[in-house]
């Protein structure tokens, strides 16, 4: 830069001083920003997680832990709970959980909720949606931080088959109205059940089903599928993967919405044709999951029956249906 000889020396000094000041401010600003970014990066580093090295040669050999379509079958000893929680918990997920406590089934709600608070999705945000015709009988249960309960009143019925059938419709409607805006995943569970051990992030997946404890040792020709071709739930004798329990299904909210919508539409079509599937929504669930393979399958650990003796394959019972007198709790048998 050339300056005229007429410029006074003090003006030159002033100009130089301004440039020096601007350089100092520029350097200070970006130096501070750089240092601050480094500090943020350091703060965001995850704590190093130490876990046992996985092996492709050593593991459970008494059970199958993957389906033919490469979906995991979740058994005790097939995953590291600390490692998998470390993957999912930073995502700050919210898990919707639906239960139907209609008629006398409201008596099972307290044990369901109290055991869920001990074992189900501990450390996650959980929103319980309790559908009942007796809202005044819903018990008060202390919920952990980040967990909420919402009571939604539904009509009662003098036929348990109708209550069972309408479950798909009600879940579909509730997803449309609110759950889709409030949760990332959803599990639809039976209220006449209890949690006994961890049920955590290992169960999360796009579409999740559970193998029924009464039929996991049987071949598909022995499954209680709907066998009448007139029903939309029909499955021929030579078809079928597993027999899935209707007491639990779940996954992404959008995928469960599609499942419930399809099952309810098929149920209505059957009704128009004066036919009711053998096991109501469970039959339609099995038909749907045969056509739309689940991305994760839970072993019978996640749906045992208290009346059934524990078998050698089941190392841990996590969730089970309680013993009850159906003639006493159902409006009809």
GROMACS .gro file of C-alpha atoms in nm:
model
  333
    1UNK     CA    1   0.000   0.000   0.000
    2UNK     CA    2   0.143   0.343  -0.098
    3UNK     CA    3   0.064   0.656   0.095
    4UNK     CA    4   0.093   1.014  -0.022
    5UNK     CA    5   0.387   1.206   0.120
    6UNK     CA    6   0.132   1.461   0.245
    7UNK     CA    7  -0.010   1.215   0.502
    8UNK     CA    8   0.088   1.316   0.853
    9UNK     CA    9   0.293   1.065   1.057
   10UNK     CA   10   0.031   1.050   1.338
   11UNK     CA   11  -0.233   0.952   1.081
   12UNK     CA   12  -0.014   0.663   0.967
   13UNK     CA   13   0.030   0.554   1.326
   14UNK     CA   14  -0.347   0.568   1.377
   15UNK     CA   15  -0.412   0.353   1.068
   16UNK     CA   16  -0.151   0.098   1.176
   17UNK     CA   17  -0.301   0.092   1.524
   18UNK     CA   18  -0.650   0.024   1.385
   19UNK     CA   19  -0.518  -0.269   1.177
   20UNK     CA   20  -0.337  -0.412   1.477
   21UNK     CA   21  -0.650  -0.381   1.691
   22UNK     CA   22  -0.866  -0.552   1.427
   23UNK     CA   23  -0.608  -0.831   1.398
   24UNK     CA   24  -0.608  -0.881   1.773
   25UNK     CA   25  -0.988  -0.895   1.791
   26UNK     CA   26  -1.003  -1.137   1.497
   27UNK     CA   27  -0.740  -1.367   1.645
   28UNK     CA   28  -0.895  -1.356   1.992
   29UNK     CA   29  -1.246  -1.433   1.864
   30UNK     CA   30  -1.147  -1.734   1.654
   31UNK     CA   31  -0.900  -1.859   1.912
   32UNK     CA   32  -1.174  -1.854   2.178
   33UNK     CA   33  -1.421  -2.020   1.941
   34UNK     CA   34  -1.170  -2.291   1.855
   35UNK     CA   35  -1.098  -2.359   2.220
   36UNK     CA   36  -1.470  -2.366   2.299
   37UNK     CA   37  -1.534  -2.618   2.020
   38UNK     CA   38  -1.261  -2.842   2.154
   39UNK     CA   39  -1.415  -2.829   2.500
   40UNK     CA   40  -1.759  -2.920   2.360
   41UNK     CA   41  -1.611  -3.214   2.175
   42UNK     CA   42  -1.441  -3.334   2.491
   43UNK     CA   43  -1.763  -3.303   2.691
   44UNK     CA   44  -1.958  -3.498   2.431
   45UNK     CA   45  -1.721  -3.791   2.424
   46UNK     CA   46  -1.889  -4.103   2.557
   47UNK     CA   47  -1.740  -4.276   2.853
   48UNK     CA   48  -1.540  -4.572   2.735
   49UNK     CA   49  -1.752  -4.885   2.766
   50UNK     CA   50  -1.574  -5.206   2.853
   51UNK     CA   51  -1.749  -5.528   2.761
   52UNK     CA   52  -1.664  -5.888   2.685
   53UNK     CA   53  -1.540  -5.945   2.330
   54UNK     CA   54  -1.815  -6.106   2.120
   55UNK     CA   55  -1.745  -6.440   1.955
   56UNK     CA   56  -1.870  -6.604   1.637
   57UNK     CA   57  -1.778  -6.948   1.771
   58UNK     CA   58  -1.897  -6.947   2.132
   59UNK     CA   59  -2.257  -6.892   2.237
   60UNK     CA   60  -2.585  -7.069   2.302
   61UNK     CA   61  -2.623  -7.388   2.105
   62UNK     CA   62  -2.945  -7.517   2.264
   63UNK     CA   63  -3.171  -7.269   2.086
   64UNK     CA   64  -3.195  -7.099   1.746
   65UNK     CA   65  -3.124  -6.727   1.775
   66UNK     CA   66  -3.199  -6.611   1.421
   67UNK     CA   67  -3.494  -6.668   1.186
   68UNK     CA   68  -3.456  -6.787   0.825
   69UNK     CA   69  -3.509  -6.422   0.718
   70UNK     CA   70  -3.223  -6.315   0.949
   71UNK     CA   71  -3.430  -6.150   1.222
   72UNK     CA   72  -3.287  -6.200   1.573
   73UNK     CA   73  -3.468  -6.431   1.814
   74UNK     CA   74  -3.395  -6.282   2.154
   75UNK     CA   75  -3.295  -6.529   2.425
   76UNK     CA   76  -3.102  -6.485   2.748
   77UNK     CA   77  -2.732  -6.511   2.665
   78UNK     CA   78  -2.761  -6.384   2.307
   79UNK     CA   79  -2.697  -6.015   2.383
   80UNK     CA   80  -2.511  -5.787   2.623
   81UNK     CA   81  -2.770  -5.575   2.811
   82UNK     CA   82  -2.516  -5.306   2.912
   83UNK     CA   83  -2.388  -5.268   2.557
   84UNK     CA   84  -2.731  -5.255   2.395
   85UNK     CA   85  -2.858  -5.003   2.651
   86UNK     CA   86  -2.554  -4.788   2.578
   87UNK     CA   87  -2.665  -4.777   2.215
   88UNK     CA   88  -3.033  -4.696   2.272
   89UNK     CA   89  -3.050  -4.486   2.587
   90UNK     CA   90  -2.867  -4.180   2.446
   91UNK     CA   91  -3.144  -4.159   2.182
   92UNK     CA   92  -3.392  -4.042   2.450
   93UNK     CA   93  -3.667  -4.265   2.312
   94UNK     CA   94  -4.027  -4.272   2.430
   95UNK     CA   95  -4.203  -4.609   2.448
   96UNK     CA   96  -4.583  -4.621   2.431
   97UNK     CA   97  -4.740  -4.916   2.613
   98UNK     CA   98  -5.107  -5.007   2.572
   99UNK     CA   99  -5.312  -5.229   2.803
  100UNK     CA  100  -5.683  -5.307   2.813
  101UNK     CA  101  -5.835  -5.333   3.161
  102UNK     CA  102  -6.201  -5.383   3.071
  103UNK     CA  103  -6.456  -5.522   3.315
  104UNK     CA  104  -6.309  -5.736   3.589
  105UNK     CA  105  -5.970  -5.733   3.419
  106UNK     CA  106  -5.902  -5.401   3.590
  107UNK     CA  107  -5.803  -5.606   3.895
  108UNK     CA  108  -5.481  -5.710   3.719
  109UNK     CA  109  -5.371  -5.354   3.646
  110UNK     CA  110  -5.191  -5.279   3.972
  111UNK     CA  111  -4.959  -5.579   3.955
  112UNK     CA  112  -4.898  -5.511   3.587
  113UNK     CA  113  -4.794  -5.150   3.648
  114UNK     CA  114  -4.596  -5.211   3.967
  115UNK     CA  115  -4.390  -5.489   3.810
  116UNK     CA  116  -4.347  -5.288   3.490
  117UNK     CA  117  -4.196  -5.005   3.690
  118UNK     CA  118  -3.936  -5.249   3.824
  119UNK     CA  119  -3.849  -5.433   3.505
  120UNK     CA  120  -3.996  -5.285   3.185
  121UNK     CA  121  -3.783  -5.040   2.985
  122UNK     CA  122  -3.611  -4.909   3.296
  123UNK     CA  123  -3.436  -4.579   3.222
  124UNK     CA  124  -3.656  -4.500   2.921
  125UNK     CA  125  -3.950  -4.263   2.888
  126UNK     CA  126  -4.263  -4.477   2.899
  127UNK     CA  127  -4.622  -4.364   2.836
  128UNK     CA  128  -4.884  -4.611   2.955
  129UNK     CA  129  -5.223  -4.595   2.779
  130UNK     CA  130  -5.481  -4.776   2.990
  131UNK     CA  131  -5.810  -4.851   2.813
  132UNK     CA  132  -6.090  -4.926   3.057
  133UNK     CA  133  -6.461  -4.897   3.115
  134UNK     CA  134  -6.392  -4.846   3.487
  135UNK     CA  135  -6.168  -4.538   3.513
  136UNK     CA  136  -6.251  -4.491   3.880
  137UNK     CA  137  -6.101  -4.833   3.955
  138UNK     CA  138  -5.762  -4.757   3.801
  139UNK     CA  139  -5.513  -4.785   4.090
  140UNK     CA  140  -5.270  -4.514   4.189
  141UNK     CA  141  -4.917  -4.640   4.123
  142UNK     CA  142  -4.593  -4.451   4.184
  143UNK     CA  143  -4.424  -4.403   3.848
  144UNK     CA  144  -4.055  -4.338   3.796
  145UNK     CA  145  -3.924  -4.019   3.638
  146UNK     CA  146  -4.010  -3.985   3.271
  147UNK     CA  147  -4.301  -4.228   3.292
  148UNK     CA  148  -4.666  -4.128   3.258
  149UNK     CA  149  -5.006  -4.295   3.265
  150UNK     CA  150  -5.310  -4.191   3.065
  151UNK     CA  151  -5.654  -4.344   3.119
  152UNK     CA  152  -5.878  -4.369   2.812
  153UNK     CA  153  -6.238  -4.472   2.865
  154UNK     CA  154  -6.380  -4.736   2.631
  155UNK     CA  155  -6.714  -4.919   2.627
  156UNK     CA  156  -6.757  -5.244   2.814
  157UNK     CA  157  -6.914  -5.555   2.664
  158UNK     CA  158  -7.092  -5.871   2.774
  159UNK     CA  159  -6.876  -6.075   2.533
  160UNK     CA  160  -6.499  -6.105   2.581
  161UNK     CA  161  -6.465  -6.188   2.210
  162UNK     CA  162  -6.590  -5.840   2.122
  163UNK     CA  163  -6.349  -5.680   2.368
  164UNK     CA  164  -6.064  -5.880   2.217
  165UNK     CA  165  -6.164  -5.798   1.859
  166UNK     CA  166  -6.200  -5.424   1.913
  167UNK     CA  167  -5.849  -5.396   2.055
  168UNK     CA  168  -5.697  -5.356   1.708
  169UNK     CA  169  -5.944  -5.082   1.615
  170UNK     CA  170  -5.891  -4.888   1.939
  171UNK     CA  171  -5.510  -4.905   1.918
  172UNK     CA  172  -5.524  -4.789   1.555
  173UNK     CA  173  -5.748  -4.495   1.644
  174UNK     CA  174  -5.536  -4.394   1.943
  175UNK     CA  175  -5.220  -4.401   1.734
  176UNK     CA  176  -5.388  -4.169   1.483
  177UNK     CA  177  -5.512  -3.928   1.749
  178UNK     CA  178  -5.212  -3.903   1.980
  179UNK     CA  179  -4.955  -4.182   2.010
  180UNK     CA  180  -4.793  -4.101   1.674
  181UNK     CA  181  -4.702  -3.758   1.813
  182UNK     CA  182  -4.589  -3.883   2.153
  183UNK     CA  183  -4.378  -4.196   2.107
  184UNK     CA  184  -4.110  -4.363   1.896
  185UNK     CA  185  -4.196  -4.726   1.970
  186UNK     CA  186  -4.507  -4.900   2.096
  187UNK     CA  187  -4.575  -5.229   2.276
  188UNK     CA  188  -4.928  -5.367   2.304
  189UNK     CA  189  -4.950  -5.597   2.607
  190UNK     CA  190  -5.208  -5.802   2.795
  191UNK     CA  191  -5.295  -5.664   3.138
  192UNK     CA  192  -5.343  -6.002   3.306
  193UNK     CA  193  -4.966  -6.043   3.315
  194UNK     CA  194  -4.665  -5.960   3.531
  195UNK     CA  195  -4.302  -5.869   3.472
  196UNK     CA  196  -4.043  -6.077   3.656
  197UNK     CA  197  -3.708  -5.971   3.507
  198UNK     CA  198  -3.550  -5.724   3.269
  199UNK     CA  199  -3.741  -5.635   2.952
  200UNK     CA  200  -3.528  -5.369   2.790
  201UNK     CA  201  -3.390  -5.220   2.471
  202UNK     CA  202  -3.298  -5.563   2.333
  203UNK     CA  203  -3.667  -5.591   2.241
  204UNK     CA  204  -3.677  -5.280   2.022
  205UNK     CA  205  -3.725  -5.323   1.649
  206UNK     CA  206  -3.927  -5.212   1.348
  207UNK     CA  207  -4.186  -5.490   1.392
  208UNK     CA  208  -4.165  -5.715   1.697
  209UNK     CA  209  -4.351  -6.037   1.776
  210UNK     CA  210  -4.323  -6.298   2.051
  211UNK     CA  211  -4.326  -6.676   2.017
  212UNK     CA  212  -4.619  -6.832   2.203
  213UNK     CA  213  -4.492  -7.049   2.492
  214UNK     CA  214  -4.745  -7.322   2.422
  215UNK     CA  215  -4.633  -7.396   2.067
  216UNK     CA  216  -4.263  -7.323   2.029
  217UNK     CA  217  -4.183  -7.696   2.034
  218UNK     CA  218  -4.453  -7.782   1.777
  219UNK     CA  219  -4.452  -7.799   1.397
  220UNK     CA  220  -4.675  -7.556   1.209
  221UNK     CA  221  -4.935  -7.820   1.123
  222UNK     CA  222  -5.007  -7.834   1.498
  223UNK     CA  223  -5.050  -7.458   1.538
  224UNK     CA  224  -5.401  -7.325   1.616
  225UNK     CA  225  -5.405  -7.105   1.306
  226UNK     CA  226  -5.737  -7.022   1.143
  227UNK     CA  227  -5.781  -7.313   0.900
  228UNK     CA  228  -6.103  -7.217   0.721
  229UNK     CA  229  -6.038  -7.067   0.376
  230UNK     CA  230  -6.343  -6.843   0.412
  231UNK     CA  231  -6.163  -6.634   0.675
  232UNK     CA  232  -5.914  -6.360   0.591
  233UNK     CA  233  -5.696  -6.504   0.869
  234UNK     CA  234  -5.669  -6.841   0.689
  235UNK     CA  235  -5.332  -7.019   0.690
  236UNK     CA  236  -5.304  -7.358   0.512
  237UNK     CA  237  -5.173  -7.661   0.700
  238UNK     CA  238  -4.842  -7.663   0.514
  239UNK     CA  239  -4.762  -7.295   0.581
  240UNK     CA  240  -4.645  -7.095   0.881
  241UNK     CA  241  -4.328  -6.983   1.056
  242UNK     CA  242  -4.393  -6.959   1.430
  243UNK     CA  243  -4.709  -6.927   1.634
  244UNK     CA  244  -4.703  -6.575   1.773
  245UNK     CA  245  -4.879  -6.480   2.095
  246UNK     CA  246  -5.144  -6.209   2.075
  247UNK     CA  247  -5.056  -6.088   2.425
  248UNK     CA  248  -4.762  -5.889   2.286
  249UNK     CA  249  -4.676  -5.715   1.962
  250UNK     CA  250  -4.485  -5.396   1.903
  251UNK     CA  251  -4.234  -5.196   1.702
  252UNK     CA  252  -4.219  -4.856   1.538
  253UNK     CA  253  -4.544  -4.667   1.589
  254UNK     CA  254  -4.599  -4.644   1.212
  255UNK     CA  255  -4.552  -5.018   1.160
  256UNK     CA  256  -4.784  -5.113   1.444
  257UNK     CA  257  -5.040  -4.869   1.307
  258UNK     CA  258  -5.034  -5.053   0.973
  259UNK     CA  259  -5.061  -5.389   1.150
  260UNK     CA  260  -5.364  -5.288   1.356
  261UNK     CA  261  -5.536  -5.123   1.060
  262UNK     CA  262  -5.496  -5.429   0.837
  263UNK     CA  263  -5.602  -5.672   1.109
  264UNK     CA  264  -5.909  -5.466   1.196
  265UNK     CA  265  -6.011  -5.435   0.830
  266UNK     CA  266  -5.980  -5.810   0.787
  267UNK     CA  267  -6.180  -5.870   1.103
  268UNK     CA  268  -6.459  -5.650   0.967
  269UNK     CA  269  -6.453  -5.834   0.636
  270UNK     CA  270  -6.491  -6.163   0.822
  271UNK     CA  271  -6.780  -6.018   1.020
  272UNK     CA  272  -6.959  -5.917   0.701
  273UNK     CA  273  -6.916  -6.279   0.586
  274UNK     CA  274  -7.050  -6.412   0.919
  275UNK     CA  275  -6.725  -6.572   1.026
  276UNK     CA  276  -6.509  -6.522   1.332
  277UNK     CA  277  -6.145  -6.633   1.327
  278UNK     CA  278  -6.052  -6.913   1.566
  279UNK     CA  279  -5.862  -6.691   1.809
  280UNK     CA  280  -5.995  -6.347   1.711
  281UNK     CA  281  -5.717  -6.087   1.684
  282UNK     CA  282  -5.443  -6.344   1.752
  283UNK     CA  283  -5.545  -6.535   1.437
  284UNK     CA  284  -5.536  -6.217   1.230
  285UNK     CA  285  -5.204  -6.121   1.390
  286UNK     CA  286  -5.048  -6.452   1.283
  287UNK     CA  287  -5.178  -6.413   0.928
  288UNK     CA  288  -5.036  -6.060   0.909
  289UNK     CA  289  -4.695  -6.167   1.045
  290UNK     CA  290  -4.673  -6.455   0.802
  291UNK     CA  291  -4.703  -6.205   0.516
  292UNK     CA  292  -4.506  -5.927   0.688
  293UNK     CA  293  -4.214  -6.089   0.867
  294UNK     CA  294  -4.120  -5.935   1.201
  295UNK     CA  295  -3.779  -5.770   1.216
  296UNK     CA  296  -3.725  -5.905   1.568
  297UNK     CA  297  -3.874  -6.208   1.741
  298UNK     CA  298  -3.883  -6.240   2.118
  299UNK     CA  299  -3.841  -6.586   2.268
  300UNK     CA  300  -4.101  -6.732   2.507
  301UNK     CA  301  -3.905  -6.570   2.792
  302UNK     CA  302  -4.109  -6.260   2.703
  303UNK     CA  303  -4.448  -6.435   2.722
  304UNK     CA  304  -4.454  -6.729   2.958
  305UNK     CA  305  -4.756  -6.873   3.142
  306UNK     CA  306  -4.762  -6.910   3.518
  307UNK     CA  307  -4.946  -7.240   3.486
  308UNK     CA  308  -4.667  -7.382   3.267
  309UNK     CA  309  -4.355  -7.541   3.417
  310UNK     CA  310  -4.029  -7.373   3.320
  311UNK     CA  311  -3.832  -7.559   3.053
  312UNK     CA  312  -3.456  -7.598   3.019
  313UNK     CA  313  -3.439  -7.360   2.722
  314UNK     CA  314  -3.600  -7.076   2.915
  315UNK     CA  315  -3.326  -6.947   3.144
  316UNK     CA  316  -3.522  -6.639   3.255
  317UNK     CA  317  -3.896  -6.570   3.270
  318UNK     CA  318  -3.939  -6.199   3.198
  319UNK     CA  319  -4.313  -6.162   3.146
  320UNK     CA  320  -4.591  -6.411   3.208
  321UNK     CA  321  -4.967  -6.447   3.206
  322UNK     CA  322  -5.107  -6.498   3.554
  323UNK     CA  323  -5.326  -6.789   3.660
  324UNK     CA  324  -5.692  -6.690   3.667
  325UNK     CA  325  -6.043  -6.832   3.661
  326UNK     CA  326  -6.176  -6.734   3.317
  327UNK     CA  327  -6.530  -6.812   3.418
  328UNK     CA  328  -6.500  -6.558   3.697
  329UNK     CA  329  -6.324  -6.269   3.518
  330UNK     CA  330  -6.483  -6.294   3.172
  331UNK     CA  331  -6.840  -6.177   3.105
  332UNK     CA  332  -6.898  -6.495   2.908
  333UNK     CA  333  -6.702  -6.817   2.855
   0.00000   0.00000   0.00000
